[in-house]
N, CA, C and O of each residue as an XYZ file, in Angstrom:
424
protein
N     -21.741     32.439     64.165
C     -21.661     33.664     65.075
C     -20.998     34.650     63.928
O     -20.157     34.440     63.053
N     -21.805     35.910     64.349
C     -21.354     36.443     63.244
C     -20.547     37.617     63.759
O     -21.294     38.296     64.464
N     -19.451     38.087     63.705
C     -18.556     39.368     64.002
C     -19.357     40.820     63.701
O     -20.245     41.143     62.911
N     -18.991     41.158     64.194
C     -19.009     42.931     64.022
C     -17.736     42.928     63.049
O     -16.642     42.574     63.487
N     -17.912     43.347     61.659
C     -17.191     43.828     60.983
C     -16.076     42.772     60.052
O     -15.132     43.072     59.321
N     -16.534     41.708     60.363
C     -16.459     40.795     59.357
C     -15.918     40.974     57.967
O     -14.828     41.325     57.515
N     -16.701     40.724     57.617
C     -16.733     40.913     56.412
C     -15.799     42.174     55.595
O     -15.032     41.998     54.648
N     -16.140     43.527     56.308
C     -14.866     44.765     55.485
C     -13.436     44.485     56.576
O     -12.773     45.521     56.627
N     -12.869     43.429     57.379
C     -11.567     42.628     57.889
C     -11.266     42.330     56.673
O     -10.383     42.796     55.953
N     -12.443     41.112     56.370
C     -12.116     39.966     55.166
C     -12.027     40.411     54.128
O     -11.178     39.714     53.573
N     -12.378     41.200     53.411
C     -12.736     42.002     52.002
C     -11.041     42.767     52.046
O     -10.070     42.844     51.294
N     -11.479     43.286     53.574
C      -9.629     44.262     53.320
C      -8.185     43.109     53.023
O      -7.398     43.068     52.077
N      -8.245     42.594     53.789
C      -6.971     41.319     53.944
C      -7.048     40.769     52.427
O      -6.037     40.417     51.819
N      -8.343     40.730     51.879
C      -7.693     40.641     50.946
C      -7.255     41.171     49.269
O      -6.765     40.601     48.294
N      -7.598     42.175     49.482
C      -7.132     43.512     49.083
C      -8.259     44.812     48.759
O      -8.092     46.024     48.625
N      -9.390     43.991     48.709
C     -10.683     44.888     48.809
C     -11.244     46.148     48.815
O     -12.380     46.081     48.345
N     -10.953     47.224     49.130
C     -11.377     48.624     49.672
C     -12.704     49.016     50.020
O     -13.056     50.193     49.952
N     -13.533     48.005     50.425
C     -14.804     48.173     50.607
C     -15.796     49.055     51.642
O     -16.247     48.701     52.732
N     -15.998     50.450     50.855
C     -17.366     50.965     51.390
C     -18.580     51.453     50.835
O     -19.122     51.092     49.791
N     -18.993     52.428     51.758
C     -19.796     52.965     50.865
C     -20.145     54.199     49.651
O     -21.115     54.624     49.024
N     -18.693     54.446     49.784
C     -19.022     54.984     48.486
C     -18.307     54.931     47.300
O     -17.132     54.576     47.387
N     -18.824     55.247     46.052
C     -18.360     55.194     45.212
C     -17.810     54.098     45.169
O     -18.339     52.990     45.090
N     -16.760     54.361     45.219
C     -15.487     52.882     44.915
C     -15.307     52.046     45.606
O     -14.572     51.117     45.270
N     -16.033     52.098     47.041
C     -16.086     50.828     47.429
C     -16.801     50.264     47.165
O     -16.676     49.072     47.444
N     -17.960     50.679     46.500
C     -19.505     49.529     45.675
C     -18.396     49.051     44.470
O     -18.052     47.878     44.329
N     -17.865     50.257     43.567
C     -17.171     49.592     42.619
C     -16.315     48.269     42.984
O     -16.214     47.287     42.249
N     -15.712     48.426     44.268
C     -14.418     47.503     44.875
C     -15.479     45.901     44.891
O     -15.205     44.742     44.578
N     -16.529     46.447     45.328
C     -17.413     45.008     46.217
C     -17.706     44.510     44.829
O     -17.650     43.280     44.855
N     -18.044     45.033     43.427
C     -18.909     44.367     42.311
C     -17.619     43.470     41.976
O     -17.790     42.301     41.628
N     -15.847     44.218     42.119
C     -14.489     43.170     41.358
C     -14.783     41.755     42.192
O     -14.613     40.622     41.742
N     -15.320     42.148     43.665
C     -15.189     40.728     44.537
C     -16.211     40.247     44.050
O     -16.003     39.035     44.101
N     -17.582     40.471     43.430
C     -18.447     40.105     43.504
C     -18.866     38.901     42.274
O     -19.385     37.785     42.290
N     -18.233     39.970     41.071
C     -17.277     39.021     39.792
C     -16.229     38.380     39.467
O     -16.097     37.665     38.474
N     -14.878     38.777     40.883
C     -14.158     37.469     40.705
C     -14.459     36.469     40.971
O     -14.030     35.504     40.339
N     -15.624     36.291     42.391
C     -15.819     35.414     43.335
C     -17.156     34.684     43.178
O     -17.961     34.444     44.077
N     -17.272     34.313     41.631
C     -19.014     34.479     41.481
C     -19.217     33.002     41.439
O     -20.249     32.559     41.942
N     -18.355     32.190     40.900
C     -17.682     31.157     40.535
C     -18.027     30.376     42.223
O     -18.904     29.554     42.487
N     -16.970     31.001     43.171
C     -16.790     30.556     44.629
C     -18.066     30.433     45.392
O     -18.345     29.571     46.226
N     -18.877     31.537     44.932
C     -19.317     31.847     45.559
C     -20.861     30.512     45.646
O     -21.235     29.805     46.582
N     -21.480     30.686     43.988
C     -22.470     30.055     43.811
C     -21.814     28.240     44.298
O     -22.503     27.511     45.011
N     -20.544     27.832     43.798
C     -20.132     26.641     44.612
C     -20.052     26.544     46.151
O     -20.297     25.429     46.611
N     -19.787     27.401     46.908
C     -19.984     27.340     48.349
C     -21.995     27.475     48.877
O     -22.616     27.146     49.888
N     -22.273     27.936     47.940
C     -23.942     27.752     48.759
C     -24.710     26.034     48.287
O     -25.566     25.344     48.840
N     -23.923     25.861     47.067
C     -23.771     23.961     47.260
C     -24.148     23.487     48.202
O     -25.141     22.781     48.027
N     -23.553     23.596     49.838
C     -23.090     23.317     51.203
C     -24.165     24.171     52.269
O     -24.029     23.939     53.471
N     -24.885     24.835     51.974
C     -25.579     26.069     52.728
C     -26.995     26.184     52.342
O     -27.320     25.859     51.200
N     -27.749     26.557     53.069
C     -28.580     26.849     52.990
C     -28.875     28.071     52.427
O     -30.091     28.261     52.438
N     -28.084     29.206     51.816
C     -27.709     30.778     51.796
C     -27.999     30.850     50.488
O     -27.280     30.228     49.706
N     -28.770     31.387     50.147
C     -29.279     32.120     48.398
C     -28.279     33.494     48.461
O     -27.778     34.277     49.268
N     -28.371     33.166     46.839
C     -27.260     34.524     46.295
C     -28.188     35.893     46.582
O     -29.414     35.795     46.630
N     -27.620     36.960     46.737
C     -29.297     38.151     47.139
C     -29.363     38.405     45.334
O     -28.558     38.289     44.410
N     -30.667     38.771     45.461
C     -31.294     38.985     43.751
C     -30.906     40.369     43.260
O     -30.936     40.631     42.058
N     -30.434     41.516     44.447
C     -30.626     42.703     43.873
C     -29.432     43.367     42.975
O     -28.233     43.085     42.977
N     -29.998     44.142     42.365
C     -28.767     44.209     40.834
C     -28.798     46.623     41.547
O     -29.671     47.087     42.279
N     -27.801     47.301     41.058
C     -27.397     48.155     40.744
C     -26.997     49.552     42.383
O     -25.857     49.929     42.657
N     -27.755     49.821     42.835
C     -27.221     50.490     44.270
C     -27.993     49.787     45.331
O     -27.255     49.382     46.230
N     -29.005     49.574     45.466
C     -28.958     48.672     46.435
C     -28.550     47.010     46.560
O     -28.974     46.449     47.570
N     -27.844     46.289     45.705
C     -27.253     45.772     46.135
C     -25.877     45.411     46.731
O     -25.312     44.375     47.079
N     -25.572     46.810     46.691
C     -24.314     46.722     48.071
C     -24.740     46.546     49.389
O     -23.860     45.943     50.002
N     -25.653     46.793     50.063
C     -26.246     46.126     51.123
C     -26.601     45.160     51.317
O     -26.540     44.720     52.465
N     -26.943     44.669     50.640
C     -27.333     42.888     50.363
C     -26.638     42.109     50.395
O     -26.831     41.105     51.081
N     -25.555     42.293     49.647
C     -24.199     41.574     48.798
C     -23.658     41.650     50.717
O     -23.796     40.771     51.568
N     -23.108     42.898     50.843
C     -23.114     43.316     52.128
C     -22.832     42.252     53.447
O     -21.912     41.876     54.174
N     -24.496     42.015     53.187
C     -25.420     41.373     54.768
C     -25.030     39.623     54.269
O     -24.547     38.771     55.015
N     -25.338     39.476     53.080
C     -25.121     38.268     52.820
C     -23.300     37.524     52.887
O     -23.068     36.317     52.955
N     -21.972     38.905     52.835
C     -21.352     37.632     52.923
C     -20.847     37.519     54.269
O     -20.169     36.553     54.620
N     -21.231     38.716     55.229
C     -21.350     38.475     56.579
C     -21.659     37.100     57.314
O     -21.088     36.723     58.337
N     -22.871     36.259     56.481
C     -23.398     35.159     56.576
C     -22.693     34.166     56.455
O     -22.737     33.300     57.328
N     -21.576     33.983     54.962
C     -21.321     33.355     54.142
C     -19.754     33.497     54.566
O     -19.208     32.402     54.431
N     -18.698     34.680     55.121
C     -17.608     34.326     56.083
C     -17.604     33.285     57.504
O     -16.580     32.873     58.048
N     -19.034     32.982     57.943
C     -19.254     32.887     58.983
C     -19.417     32.016     59.168
O     -19.307     31.531     60.294
N     -19.802     31.314     58.014
C     -20.300     30.304     58.196
C     -19.094     28.756     58.430
O     -18.032     28.664     57.816
N     -19.446     28.030     59.121
C     -18.096     27.329     59.591
C     -18.118     25.505     58.515
O     -17.210     24.675     58.468
N     -19.789     25.445     57.673
C     -19.272     24.386     56.931
C     -18.735     25.352     55.667
O     -18.134     24.506     55.005
N     -18.589     26.617     54.932
C     -18.100     26.920     54.002
C     -16.581     27.087     53.411
O     -15.658     27.554     54.079
N     -16.479     26.699     52.246
C     -14.975     27.062     52.389
C     -14.428     27.936     51.996
O     -14.733     28.271     50.852
N     -13.473     28.660     52.641
C     -13.158     30.311     52.806
C     -11.796     30.413     52.252
O     -10.743     30.681     52.830
N     -12.123     30.036     50.520
C     -11.461     30.143     49.597
C     -11.304     31.099     48.412
O     -11.728     30.763     47.307
N     -10.654     32.382     48.625
C     -11.525     33.743     47.458
C     -10.494     33.834     46.773
O      -9.491     33.172     47.042
N     -10.569     34.812     45.594
C      -9.786     35.528     44.974
C      -9.585     36.811     45.129
O     -10.328     37.759     45.382
N      -8.592     36.706     44.960
C      -7.813     38.290     44.812
C      -8.009     39.438     44.596
O      -9.168     39.292     44.982
N      -7.966     40.659     44.289
C      -8.143     40.977     42.721
C      -6.237     40.725     41.757
O      -5.077     40.482     42.090
N      -7.042     40.995     40.470
C      -5.988     40.702     39.849
C      -4.370     41.649     40.084
O      -3.371     41.267     39.474
N      -4.337     42.331     40.608
C      -3.717     43.392     40.532
C      -4.317     44.652     41.869
O      -5.002     44.216     42.794
N      -4.048     45.804     41.820
C      -4.244     46.271     43.332
C      -4.699     47.707     42.726
O      -4.991     48.709     43.380
N      -4.688     47.573     41.451
C      -5.694     48.724     41.078
C      -7.015     48.526     40.400
O      -7.301     48.591     39.204
N      -7.695     48.287     41.369
C      -8.824     47.531     41.012
C      -9.302     48.263     39.881
O      -9.354     47.619     38.833
N      -9.810     49.936     39.836
C     -10.469     50.354     38.854
C      -9.511     50.310     37.489
O      -9.785     50.992     36.502
N      -8.546     49.573     37.542
C      -7.760     49.581     36.241
C      -8.309     48.239     35.376
O      -8.441     48.066     34.164
N      -8.492     47.631     36.184
C      -9.225     46.205     35.770
C     -10.331     45.879     36.017
O     -10.692     44.702     35.996
N     -11.060     46.826     36.290
C     -12.873     47.082     35.961
C     -12.210     47.717     34.491
O     -12.644     46.904     33.675
N     -11.856     48.157     34.149
C     -11.569     49.272     32.893
C     -11.486     48.050     31.737
O     -12.209     47.876     30.756
N     -10.033     47.067     32.344
C      -9.605     46.494     31.148
C     -10.384     45.067     30.742
O     -10.303     44.429     29.692
N     -11.521     44.671     32.499
C     -12.829     44.466     31.847
C     -14.197     44.736     30.860
O     -14.993     44.008     30.266
N     -14.022     46.093     31.017
C     -15.002     46.621     29.986
C     -16.187     46.769     31.173
O     -17.295     46.434     30.756
N     -16.157     47.150     32.380
C     -16.785     47.301     33.109
C     -16.609     49.171     33.867
O     -17.216     49.688     34.806
N     -15.530     49.733     32.953
C     -15.467     50.787     33.019
C     -14.545     51.348     32.260
O     -13.427     50.833     32.285
N     -14.888     53.120     30.975
C     -14.243     53.526     30.400
C     -12.809     53.454     30.409
O     -12.005     52.864     29.687
N     -12.647     54.481     31.776
C     -10.540     54.357     31.883
C     -11.078     54.105     33.226
O     -12.250     53.995     33.587
N      -9.763     54.023     34.024
C      -9.157     54.074     35.084
C     -10.134     55.208     36.196
O     -10.754     55.030     37.245
N      -9.891     56.283     35.404
C     -10.330     57.394     36.201
C     -12.155     58.165     36.131
O     -12.544     59.300     36.407
N     -13.041     56.704     35.545
C     -14.469     57.186     35.374
C     -15.232     57.641     36.366
O     -15.390     56.990     37.399
N     -15.710     58.646     36.186
C     -16.680     58.071     37.616
C     -17.946     57.444     37.849
O     -18.661     57.330     36.853
N     -18.441     56.956     39.076
C     -19.644     55.462     38.931
C     -20.282     56.425     38.011
O     -20.670     55.548     37.240
N     -20.604     57.249     37.596
C     -22.007     57.921     36.897
C     -21.432     57.196     35.246
O     -22.165     57.107     34.262
N     -20.769     56.991     35.270
C     -20.383     56.119     33.505
C     -20.047     55.144     33.531
O     -19.792     54.550     32.483
């Protein structure tokens, strides 16, 4: 059973502040990249399929997918937290952003 708001609560507890703002979408991208291997491994135990969308439309698709993953009783719930409290700094180090202060358009 999917609990309303489960994804937001789990991601917040892990340290990702995900919402529909540009910075929230960047944090979703950070979670997705940081947990890519865990997601693929988990999906071997279920019939769920990874969302295929990229770009702005990926946010809603990934959010809905994570609702299913977090509520799935047979999936291992072991996720990686952000490497530090500053997600944008981490994204910049990984060369996903030019600088921590970069706008979403950059």
